[in-house]
Amino acid sequence: MSVRRLRLGELLALAGAVCVIVSLFEPSYENAAGKLDAWDTFGPAVALLIVAAIAALVLVLSALTELSVALPVAAAVWSVALGLAGVIAALVRVLERPDHATSLCAGAWLALAGAVAILAGAWQSLRDERQ
């Protein structure tokens, strides 16, 4: 296991996964009753964001351990697909207003930024042919 094996794509995906995980605990919406985080408004979009973050972490771990070349490539392919689903889910969360929310807070924007970083990092990892 060597950190030197991590390329720009994996580092970007890792940063995105950290952003998504942090966004789960930050307020995403504000309504008359107070602020709501992802756990208060849990639904399919939040589940897709969690799956995208897990896929990014698997991508980073497979690049770190790299027992074979096939595993990091497969992890990158799945991370691109799940990262795209995460971006769509984050966009839905930014555009929808659950529980009569009046405004967006930092958590929704952080989730969107993290999902975009996961998608971009996985795509870059897939494009980078260096081993």
Short mmCIF file of C-alpha atoms in Angstrom, two decimals:
data_model
loop_
_atom_site.label_atom_id
_atom_site.label_comp_id
_atom_site.label_asym_id
_atom_site.label_seq_id
_atom_site.Cartn_x
_atom_site.Cartn_y
_atom_site.Cartn_z
CA MET A 1 0.00 0.00 0.00
CA SER A 2 1.55 3.22 -1.17
CA VAL A 3 0.02 6.68 -1.27
CA ARG A 4 2.21 7.39 -4.31
CA ARG A 5 -0.09 5.16 -6.36
CA LEU A 6 -2.89 7.67 -6.04
CA ARG A 7 -3.27 9.81 -9.14
CA LEU A 8 -5.12 13.09 -9.56
CA GLY A 9 -8.38 11.33 -10.37
CA GLU A 10 -8.37 9.23 -7.23
CA LEU A 11 -7.47 12.24 -5.08
CA LEU A 12 -10.30 14.27 -6.62
CA ALA A 13 -12.76 11.42 -6.06
CA LEU A 14 -11.57 11.12 -2.44
CA ALA A 15 -12.09 14.85 -1.90
CA GLY A 16 -15.57 14.53 -3.38
CA ALA A 17 -16.41 11.59 -1.12
CA VAL A 18 -15.30 13.58 1.92
CA CYS A 19 -17.47 16.52 0.80
CA VAL A 20 -20.51 14.26 0.39
CA ILE A 21 -19.97 12.61 3.78
CA VAL A 22 -19.57 15.99 5.50
CA SER A 23 -22.67 17.32 3.70
CA LEU A 24 -24.78 14.58 5.30
CA PHE A 25 -24.28 16.23 8.69
CA GLU A 26 -24.52 19.85 7.58
CA PRO A 27 -27.88 21.62 7.31
CA SER A 28 -29.23 21.38 3.75
CA TYR A 29 -32.50 23.27 4.06
CA GLU A 30 -34.14 25.80 6.31
CA ASN A 31 -37.84 26.03 7.04
CA ALA A 32 -40.01 27.74 9.65
CA ALA A 33 -39.28 24.97 12.18
CA GLY A 34 -35.50 25.21 11.80
CA LYS A 35 -32.70 23.68 9.78
CA LEU A 36 -32.90 20.24 8.17
CA ASP A 37 -29.94 18.00 7.38
CA ALA A 38 -29.83 15.01 5.03
CA TRP A 39 -31.01 12.63 7.75
CA ASP A 40 -34.13 14.72 8.34
CA THR A 41 -34.99 14.57 4.62
CA PHE A 42 -33.70 11.08 3.90
CA GLY A 43 -34.86 9.65 0.59
CA PRO A 44 -33.60 8.09 -2.65
CA ALA A 45 -31.40 11.09 -3.47
CA VAL A 46 -29.53 10.82 -0.18
CA ALA A 47 -29.13 7.06 -0.67
CA LEU A 48 -27.64 7.65 -4.15
CA LEU A 49 -25.21 10.20 -2.73
CA ILE A 50 -24.09 7.73 -0.07
CA VAL A 51 -23.60 5.01 -2.72
CA ALA A 52 -21.58 7.42 -4.89
CA ALA A 53 -19.34 8.29 -1.93
CA ILE A 54 -18.82 4.59 -1.17
CA ALA A 55 -17.93 3.95 -4.82
CA ALA A 56 -15.35 6.74 -4.68
CA LEU A 57 -13.83 5.26 -1.52
CA VAL A 58 -13.67 1.84 -3.19
CA LEU A 59 -11.90 3.48 -6.15
CA VAL A 60 -9.29 4.99 -3.85
CA LEU A 61 -8.79 1.74 -1.91
CA SER A 62 -8.46 -0.30 -5.09
CA ALA A 63 -5.84 2.13 -6.38
CA LEU A 64 -3.96 1.96 -3.08
CA THR A 65 -3.89 -1.82 -2.87
CA GLU A 66 -3.85 -2.55 -6.62
CA LEU A 67 -3.71 -6.31 -6.45
CA SER A 68 -4.45 -6.41 -10.19
CA VAL A 69 -5.00 -3.84 -12.91
CA ALA A 70 -8.58 -4.96 -13.47
CA LEU A 71 -9.88 -3.96 -10.04
CA PRO A 72 -9.03 -0.23 -10.23
CA VAL A 73 -10.43 -0.05 -13.77
CA ALA A 74 -13.67 -1.75 -12.73
CA ALA A 75 -13.93 0.51 -9.69
CA ALA A 76 -13.41 3.56 -11.92
CA VAL A 77 -16.16 2.43 -14.31
CA TRP A 78 -18.61 1.92 -11.46
CA SER A 79 -17.56 5.20 -9.86
CA VAL A 80 -18.30 7.08 -13.07
CA ALA A 81 -21.77 5.54 -13.29
CA LEU A 82 -22.58 6.04 -9.63
CA GLY A 83 -20.96 9.49 -9.65
CA LEU A 84 -23.30 10.53 -12.46
CA ALA A 85 -26.25 9.21 -10.46
CA GLY A 86 -24.92 11.17 -7.47
CA VAL A 87 -24.72 14.40 -9.48
CA ILE A 88 -28.32 13.95 -10.64
CA ALA A 89 -29.42 13.18 -7.07
CA ALA A 90 -27.59 16.24 -5.73
CA LEU A 91 -29.18 18.43 -8.41
CA VAL A 92 -32.60 17.12 -7.41
CA ARG A 93 -31.84 17.95 -3.79
CA VAL A 94 -30.82 21.49 -4.75
CA LEU A 95 -33.92 22.01 -6.89
CA GLU A 96 -36.51 20.42 -4.58
CA ARG A 97 -37.71 21.94 -1.35
CA PRO A 98 -38.83 19.21 1.09
CA ASP A 99 -40.94 19.94 4.15
CA HIS A 100 -41.81 23.45 2.95
CA ALA A 101 -38.18 24.58 3.09
CA THR A 102 -37.68 28.26 2.41
CA SER A 103 -33.98 28.28 1.60
CA LEU A 104 -30.95 26.14 0.87
CA CYS A 105 -28.06 25.81 3.29
CA ALA A 106 -24.45 24.77 2.82
CA GLY A 107 -25.10 21.01 3.00
CA ALA A 108 -27.00 20.87 -0.29
CA TRP A 109 -24.31 22.82 -2.14
CA LEU A 110 -21.52 20.79 -0.54
CA ALA A 111 -23.22 17.56 -1.65
CA LEU A 112 -23.48 18.88 -5.21
CA ALA A 113 -19.81 19.92 -5.25
CA GLY A 114 -18.78 16.56 -3.81
CA ALA A 115 -20.81 14.60 -6.35
CA VAL A 116 -19.32 16.60 -9.22
CA ALA A 117 -15.83 15.98 -7.80
CA ILE A 118 -16.55 12.24 -7.55
CA LEU A 119 -17.69 12.14 -11.17
CA ALA A 120 -14.77 14.22 -12.42
CA GLY A 121 -12.23 12.24 -10.39
CA ALA A 122 -13.57 8.87 -11.49
CA TRP A 123 -13.63 10.03 -15.12
CA GLN A 124 -10.04 11.28 -14.84
CA SER A 125 -8.98 8.03 -13.19
CA LEU A 126 -10.55 6.08 -16.03
CA ARG A 127 -8.85 8.24 -18.65
CA ASP A 128 -5.40 8.12 -17.02
CA GLU A 129 -3.58 5.09 -18.43
CA ARG A 130 -0.60 5.27 -16.11
CA GLN A 131 -0.37 2.37 -13.67
#
